[in-house]
Amino acid sequence: MSLNFNEAINSLCLRLDLPFPAQQNDMVNLSIGEHAIHITAQPSQMILMFCCIDSAKIIDSLSLLQLNLFGENSLKPILSQDAHSNDWVLWSRQLLDSASADSLYEQLELLSDFADKLVAGEC
């Protein structure tokens, strides 16, 4: 991973008042509420955050997929379904070079909040 990825992770940890990961590699995992949020650089110039959503929590997939339509916030999470496993994945990404502690925090907060709403059946 590039130094930019490590710097981004460190700035996010500072913003969250979390210790820096002891050893950073291709992926960093954070526990936010009941969700495991995975953070990686994918593709290399983007910072990708994603979490898996239990399919039992997805009641009406068609209406949920309609939430993926365009929005003003480029950090808005997208709900997708893996073609091989049929697992639901909630994800968002932003350009790594322009990421800041605040934009990373916003990205994480939006992802976590939307995941909570999905699990609670509020979407």
Short mmCIF file of N, CA and C in Angstrom, two decimals:
data_model
loop_
_atom_site.label_atom_id
_atom_site.label_comp_id
_atom_site.label_asym_id
_atom_site.label_seq_id
_atom_site.Cartn_x
_atom_site.Cartn_y
_atom_site.Cartn_z
N MET A 1 0.83 -1.18 0.00
CA MET A 1 0.00 0.00 0.00
C MET A 1 0.88 1.24 0.00
N SER A 2 0.34 2.29 -0.51
CA SER A 2 1.10 3.54 -0.58
C SER A 2 1.12 4.21 0.79
N LEU A 3 2.05 5.12 0.94
CA LEU A 3 2.13 5.90 2.16
C LEU A 3 0.85 6.71 2.35
N ASN A 4 0.23 7.13 1.25
CA ASN A 4 -1.01 7.90 1.35
C ASN A 4 -2.11 7.11 2.05
N PHE A 5 -2.20 5.81 1.79
CA PHE A 5 -3.19 4.97 2.45
C PHE A 5 -2.92 4.94 3.96
N ASN A 6 -1.67 4.71 4.33
CA ASN A 6 -1.32 4.67 5.75
C ASN A 6 -1.59 6.01 6.44
N GLU A 7 -1.27 7.10 5.76
CA GLU A 7 -1.56 8.43 6.31
C GLU A 7 -3.06 8.64 6.49
N ALA A 8 -3.83 8.17 5.52
CA ALA A 8 -5.29 8.30 5.61
C ALA A 8 -5.83 7.52 6.80
N ILE A 9 -5.35 6.31 6.98
CA ILE A 9 -5.79 5.48 8.11
C ILE A 9 -5.40 6.13 9.43
N ASN A 10 -4.17 6.64 9.50
CA ASN A 10 -3.72 7.30 10.73
C ASN A 10 -4.57 8.54 11.04
N SER A 11 -4.90 9.32 10.01
CA SER A 11 -5.70 10.52 10.25
C SER A 11 -7.12 10.15 10.70
N LEU A 12 -7.66 9.07 10.14
CA LEU A 12 -8.98 8.61 10.57
C LEU A 12 -8.94 8.12 12.02
N CYS A 13 -7.91 7.38 12.37
CA CYS A 13 -7.77 6.91 13.76
C CYS A 13 -7.64 8.07 14.73
N LEU A 14 -6.89 9.10 14.34
CA LEU A 14 -6.78 10.30 15.18
C LEU A 14 -8.15 10.95 15.36
N ARG A 15 -8.89 11.07 14.27
CA ARG A 15 -10.22 11.69 14.29
C ARG A 15 -11.18 10.91 15.19
N LEU A 16 -11.03 9.57 15.19
CA LEU A 16 -11.89 8.70 15.99
C LEU A 16 -11.36 8.48 17.41
N ASP A 17 -10.19 9.03 17.68
CA ASP A 17 -9.52 8.84 18.97
C ASP A 17 -9.25 7.35 19.22
N LEU A 18 -8.80 6.67 18.17
CA LEU A 18 -8.42 5.25 18.24
C LEU A 18 -6.91 5.14 18.11
N PRO A 19 -6.33 4.09 18.67
CA PRO A 19 -4.89 3.88 18.46
C PRO A 19 -4.62 3.52 17.00
N PHE A 20 -3.44 3.87 16.53
CA PHE A 20 -3.06 3.49 15.17
C PHE A 20 -2.98 1.97 15.10
N PRO A 21 -3.36 1.40 13.96
CA PRO A 21 -3.19 -0.05 13.81
C PRO A 21 -1.72 -0.41 13.99
N ALA A 22 -1.46 -1.48 14.73
CA ALA A 22 -0.08 -1.89 15.02
C ALA A 22 0.71 -2.16 13.75
N GLN A 23 0.09 -2.87 12.83
CA GLN A 23 0.76 -3.16 11.57
C GLN A 23 -0.26 -2.93 10.46
N GLN A 24 0.02 -1.98 9.61
CA GLN A 24 -0.91 -1.70 8.53
C GLN A 24 -0.54 -2.54 7.32
N ASN A 25 -1.55 -3.09 6.69
CA ASN A 25 -1.33 -3.86 5.48
C ASN A 25 -2.37 -3.44 4.45
N ASP A 26 -2.77 -4.35 3.61
CA ASP A 26 -3.70 -4.02 2.53
C ASP A 26 -5.08 -3.62 3.03
N MET A 27 -5.45 -4.08 4.22
CA MET A 27 -6.79 -3.83 4.72
C MET A 27 -6.75 -3.55 6.22
N VAL A 28 -7.57 -2.58 6.61
CA VAL A 28 -7.75 -2.25 8.03
C VAL A 28 -9.20 -2.53 8.36
N ASN A 29 -9.45 -3.15 9.51
CA ASN A 29 -10.80 -3.48 9.95
C ASN A 29 -11.12 -2.72 11.22
N LEU A 30 -12.28 -2.07 11.21
CA LEU A 30 -12.75 -1.34 12.39
C LEU A 30 -14.10 -1.90 12.81
N SER A 31 -14.31 -2.04 14.09
CA SER A 31 -15.62 -2.43 14.62
C SER A 31 -16.35 -1.16 15.00
N ILE A 32 -17.44 -0.90 14.29
CA ILE A 32 -18.26 0.28 14.56
C ILE A 32 -19.66 -0.23 14.89
N GLY A 33 -20.04 -0.11 16.14
CA GLY A 33 -21.32 -0.69 16.57
C GLY A 33 -21.26 -2.19 16.38
N GLU A 34 -22.24 -2.73 15.68
CA GLU A 34 -22.26 -4.17 15.43
C GLU A 34 -21.68 -4.53 14.06
N HIS A 35 -21.07 -3.57 13.40
CA HIS A 35 -20.57 -3.81 12.04
C HIS A 35 -19.05 -3.82 11.99
N ALA A 36 -18.53 -4.70 11.17
CA ALA A 36 -17.10 -4.71 10.85
C ALA A 36 -16.94 -3.91 9.56
N ILE A 37 -16.27 -2.79 9.65
CA ILE A 37 -16.03 -1.94 8.49
C ILE A 37 -14.61 -2.22 8.01
N HIS A 38 -14.49 -2.57 6.74
CA HIS A 38 -13.19 -2.88 6.14
C HIS A 38 -12.78 -1.70 5.27
N ILE A 39 -11.50 -1.32 5.38
CA ILE A 39 -10.98 -0.17 4.64
C ILE A 39 -9.75 -0.62 3.87
N THR A 40 -9.74 -0.31 2.58
CA THR A 40 -8.60 -0.67 1.74
C THR A 40 -8.47 0.36 0.62
N ALA A 41 -7.39 0.28 -0.12
CA ALA A 41 -7.22 1.11 -1.31
C ALA A 41 -7.56 0.24 -2.52
N GLN A 42 -8.72 0.49 -3.10
CA GLN A 42 -9.18 -0.32 -4.22
C GLN A 42 -10.04 0.53 -5.13
N PRO A 43 -9.65 0.82 -6.34
CA PRO A 43 -8.30 0.64 -6.87
C PRO A 43 -7.31 1.50 -6.09
N SER A 44 -6.08 1.41 -6.45
CA SER A 44 -5.00 1.98 -5.62
C SER A 44 -5.16 3.47 -5.33
N GLN A 45 -5.81 4.23 -6.18
CA GLN A 45 -5.94 5.67 -5.95
C GLN A 45 -7.24 6.04 -5.22
N MET A 46 -8.00 5.03 -4.80
CA MET A 46 -9.26 5.26 -4.09
C MET A 46 -9.20 4.62 -2.71
N ILE A 47 -9.91 5.19 -1.76
CA ILE A 47 -10.05 4.55 -0.45
C ILE A 47 -11.47 4.00 -0.39
N LEU A 48 -11.55 2.69 -0.23
CA LEU A 48 -12.80 1.95 -0.24
C LEU A 48 -13.14 1.51 1.18
N MET A 49 -14.36 1.79 1.60
CA MET A 49 -14.88 1.28 2.87
C MET A 49 -16.08 0.41 2.55
N PHE A 50 -16.15 -0.75 3.20
CA PHE A 50 -17.29 -1.63 2.95
C PHE A 50 -17.59 -2.48 4.18
N CYS A 51 -18.82 -2.97 4.22
CA CYS A 51 -19.21 -3.94 5.25
C CYS A 51 -20.22 -4.89 4.64
N CYS A 52 -20.28 -6.08 5.19
CA CYS A 52 -21.23 -7.10 4.74
C CYS A 52 -22.50 -6.98 5.58
N ILE A 53 -23.63 -7.16 4.93
CA ILE A 53 -24.93 -7.10 5.59
C ILE A 53 -25.55 -8.48 5.53
N ASP A 54 -26.00 -8.98 6.65
CA ASP A 54 -26.64 -10.29 6.73
C ASP A 54 -27.87 -10.30 5.81
N SER A 55 -27.93 -11.27 4.90
CA SER A 55 -29.03 -11.31 3.94
C SER A 55 -30.38 -11.48 4.63
N ALA A 56 -30.39 -12.06 5.82
CA ALA A 56 -31.65 -12.21 6.56
C ALA A 56 -32.23 -10.85 6.94
N LYS A 57 -31.40 -9.82 6.96
CA LYS A 57 -31.85 -8.48 7.33
C LYS A 57 -32.41 -7.71 6.13
N ILE A 58 -32.21 -8.24 4.93
CA ILE A 58 -32.68 -7.58 3.71
C ILE A 58 -34.09 -8.08 3.41
N ILE A 59 -35.06 -7.19 3.56
CA ILE A 59 -36.46 -7.59 3.39
C ILE A 59 -36.92 -7.39 1.95
N ASP A 60 -36.72 -6.22 1.40
CA ASP A 60 -37.18 -5.90 0.05
C ASP A 60 -36.00 -5.38 -0.75
N SER A 61 -35.30 -6.30 -1.41
CA SER A 61 -34.06 -5.92 -2.09
C SER A 61 -34.30 -4.95 -3.24
N LEU A 62 -35.41 -5.07 -3.94
CA LEU A 62 -35.65 -4.16 -5.07
C LEU A 62 -35.75 -2.72 -4.60
N SER A 63 -36.51 -2.46 -3.56
CA SER A 63 -36.63 -1.08 -3.08
C SER A 63 -35.30 -0.58 -2.51
N LEU A 64 -34.51 -1.48 -1.91
CA LEU A 64 -33.20 -1.07 -1.41
C LEU A 64 -32.26 -0.72 -2.55
N LEU A 65 -32.31 -1.49 -3.62
CA LEU A 65 -31.44 -1.19 -4.76
C LEU A 65 -31.83 0.13 -5.41
N GLN A 66 -33.09 0.51 -5.31
CA GLN A 66 -33.52 1.79 -5.86
C GLN A 66 -32.92 2.96 -5.08
N LEU A 67 -32.49 2.72 -3.85
CA LEU A 67 -31.83 3.77 -3.07
C LEU A 67 -30.45 4.11 -3.64
N ASN A 68 -29.92 3.24 -4.51
CA ASN A 68 -28.61 3.44 -5.09
C ASN A 68 -28.59 4.52 -6.17
N LEU A 69 -29.74 5.04 -6.53
CA LEU A 69 -29.78 6.06 -7.57
C LEU A 69 -29.00 7.29 -7.14
N PHE A 70 -28.75 8.14 -8.08
CA PHE A 70 -27.90 9.31 -7.91
C PHE A 70 -28.26 10.13 -6.68
N GLY A 71 -27.24 10.71 -6.11
CA GLY A 71 -27.44 11.60 -4.97
C GLY A 71 -26.40 12.70 -5.01
N GLU A 72 -26.62 13.72 -4.21
CA GLU A 72 -25.69 14.84 -4.19
C GLU A 72 -24.39 14.52 -3.47
N ASN A 73 -24.44 13.60 -2.50
CA ASN A 73 -23.25 13.28 -1.71
C ASN A 73 -22.49 12.14 -2.38
N SER A 74 -21.28 12.43 -2.82
CA SER A 74 -20.48 11.41 -3.51
C SER A 74 -20.03 10.29 -2.57
N LEU A 75 -20.15 10.49 -1.26
CA LEU A 75 -19.76 9.47 -0.29
C LEU A 75 -20.94 8.56 0.09
N LYS A 76 -22.08 8.78 -0.52
CA LYS A 76 -23.27 7.99 -0.22
C LYS A 76 -22.98 6.50 -0.45
N PRO A 77 -23.29 5.66 0.54
CA PRO A 77 -23.03 4.22 0.37
C PRO A 77 -23.91 3.60 -0.72
N ILE A 78 -23.36 2.58 -1.34
CA ILE A 78 -24.04 1.82 -2.39
C ILE A 78 -24.24 0.40 -1.88
N LEU A 79 -25.44 -0.14 -2.08
CA LEU A 79 -25.73 -1.52 -1.70
C LEU A 79 -25.60 -2.40 -2.93
N SER A 80 -24.82 -3.45 -2.81
CA SER A 80 -24.58 -4.37 -3.93
C SER A 80 -24.71 -5.80 -3.42
N GLN A 81 -24.87 -6.72 -4.38
CA GLN A 81 -24.91 -8.13 -4.03
C GLN A 81 -23.84 -8.86 -4.81
N ASP A 82 -23.01 -9.61 -4.09
CA ASP A 82 -21.94 -10.38 -4.71
C ASP A 82 -22.54 -11.46 -5.61
N ALA A 83 -22.08 -11.54 -6.85
CA ALA A 83 -22.63 -12.48 -7.82
C ALA A 83 -22.33 -13.94 -7.46
N HIS A 84 -21.25 -14.18 -6.76
CA HIS A 84 -20.87 -15.56 -6.44
C HIS A 84 -21.48 -16.05 -5.13
N SER A 85 -21.43 -15.24 -4.10
CA SER A 85 -21.90 -15.68 -2.78
C SER A 85 -23.32 -15.20 -2.46
N ASN A 86 -23.82 -14.24 -3.24
CA ASN A 86 -25.10 -13.58 -2.97
C ASN A 86 -25.11 -12.79 -1.67
N ASP A 87 -23.93 -12.56 -1.10
CA ASP A 87 -23.83 -11.73 0.10
C ASP A 87 -24.08 -10.27 -0.28
N TRP A 88 -24.69 -9.53 0.64
CA TRP A 88 -24.92 -8.10 0.44
C TRP A 88 -23.73 -7.33 0.97
N VAL A 89 -23.30 -6.36 0.19
CA VAL A 89 -22.15 -5.53 0.56
C VAL A 89 -22.55 -4.07 0.44
N LEU A 90 -22.31 -3.33 1.48
CA LEU A 90 -22.54 -1.89 1.49
C LEU A 90 -21.18 -1.22 1.39
N TRP A 91 -20.99 -0.34 0.41
CA TRP A 91 -19.66 0.22 0.18
C TRP A 91 -19.74 1.67 -0.29
N SER A 92 -18.61 2.35 -0.13
CA SER A 92 -18.42 3.69 -0.70
C SER A 92 -16.93 3.91 -0.85
N ARG A 93 -16.58 4.85 -1.71
CA ARG A 93 -15.16 5.16 -1.89
C ARG A 93 -14.99 6.62 -2.28
N GLN A 94 -13.75 7.08 -2.09
CA GLN A 94 -13.40 8.45 -2.47
C GLN A 94 -11.94 8.46 -2.91
N LEU A 95 -11.56 9.52 -3.60
CA LEU A 95 -10.18 9.65 -4.05
C LEU A 95 -9.26 9.75 -2.85
N LEU A 96 -8.23 8.93 -2.85
CA LEU A 96 -7.28 8.89 -1.74
C LEU A 96 -6.50 10.20 -1.63
N ASP A 97 -6.09 10.74 -2.77
CA ASP A 97 -5.27 11.96 -2.75
C ASP A 97 -5.99 13.17 -2.15
N SER A 98 -7.31 13.20 -2.26
CA SER A 98 -8.04 14.36 -1.74
C SER A 98 -8.76 14.05 -0.43
N ALA A 99 -8.56 12.85 0.11
CA ALA A 99 -9.21 12.47 1.37
C ALA A 99 -8.61 13.24 2.54
N SER A 100 -9.46 13.63 3.46
CA SER A 100 -9.01 14.29 4.69
C SER A 100 -9.58 13.51 5.87
N ALA A 101 -9.14 13.84 7.05
CA ALA A 101 -9.68 13.19 8.25
C ALA A 101 -11.20 13.39 8.32
N ASP A 102 -11.65 14.59 7.97
CA ASP A 102 -13.08 14.88 8.02
C ASP A 102 -13.86 14.10 6.97
N SER A 103 -13.35 14.03 5.74
CA SER A 103 -14.07 13.31 4.70
C SER A 103 -14.06 11.81 4.96
N LEU A 104 -12.98 11.29 5.52
CA LEU A 104 -12.93 9.87 5.88
C LEU A 104 -13.91 9.57 7.01
N TYR A 105 -13.99 10.47 7.98
CA TYR A 105 -14.94 10.32 9.07
C TYR A 105 -16.37 10.34 8.53
N GLU A 106 -16.66 11.27 7.63
CA GLU A 106 -18.00 11.36 7.04
C GLU A 106 -18.33 10.08 6.27
N GLN A 107 -17.37 9.58 5.50
CA GLN A 107 -17.57 8.36 4.73
C GLN A 107 -17.89 7.19 5.68
N LEU A 108 -17.13 7.07 6.74
CA LEU A 108 -17.34 6.00 7.72
C LEU A 108 -18.69 6.16 8.42
N GLU A 109 -19.03 7.38 8.79
CA GLU A 109 -20.29 7.63 9.48
C GLU A 109 -21.49 7.31 8.59
N LEU A 110 -21.44 7.74 7.33
CA LEU A 110 -22.53 7.45 6.40
C LEU A 110 -22.69 5.94 6.21
N LEU A 111 -21.58 5.25 6.05
CA LEU A 111 -21.63 3.80 5.85
C LEU A 111 -22.20 3.11 7.08
N SER A 112 -21.71 3.46 8.24
CA SER A 112 -22.17 2.86 9.49
C SER A 112 -23.64 3.15 9.76
N ASP A 113 -24.06 4.40 9.55
CA ASP A 113 -25.46 4.77 9.77
C ASP A 113 -26.39 4.02 8.83
N PHE A 114 -26.00 3.93 7.55
CA PHE A 114 -26.85 3.24 6.58
C PHE A 114 -26.91 1.75 6.91
N ALA A 115 -25.79 1.16 7.33
CA ALA A 115 -25.78 -0.25 7.73
C ALA A 115 -26.72 -0.47 8.91
N ASP A 116 -26.68 0.43 9.89
CA ASP A 116 -27.59 0.32 11.04
C ASP A 116 -29.05 0.37 10.60
N LYS A 117 -29.37 1.27 9.68
CA LYS A 117 -30.74 1.39 9.19
C LYS A 117 -31.17 0.15 8.42
N LEU A 118 -30.27 -0.41 7.62
CA LEU A 118 -30.58 -1.64 6.90
C LEU A 118 -30.91 -2.78 7.86
N VAL A 119 -30.07 -2.96 8.85
CA VAL A 119 -30.24 -4.05 9.81
C VAL A 119 -31.53 -3.85 10.63
N ALA A 120 -31.86 -2.60 10.92
CA ALA A 120 -33.07 -2.31 11.70
C ALA A 120 -34.33 -2.32 10.84
N GLY A 121 -34.18 -2.48 9.52
CA GLY A 121 -35.33 -2.49 8.63
C GLY A 121 -35.93 -1.12 8.41
N GLU A 122 -35.13 -0.07 8.57
CA GLU A 122 -35.62 1.31 8.44
C GLU A 122 -35.44 1.89 7.05
N CYS A 123 -35.00 1.08 6.11
CA CYS A 123 -34.81 1.57 4.73
C CYS A 123 -35.90 1.04 3.83
#
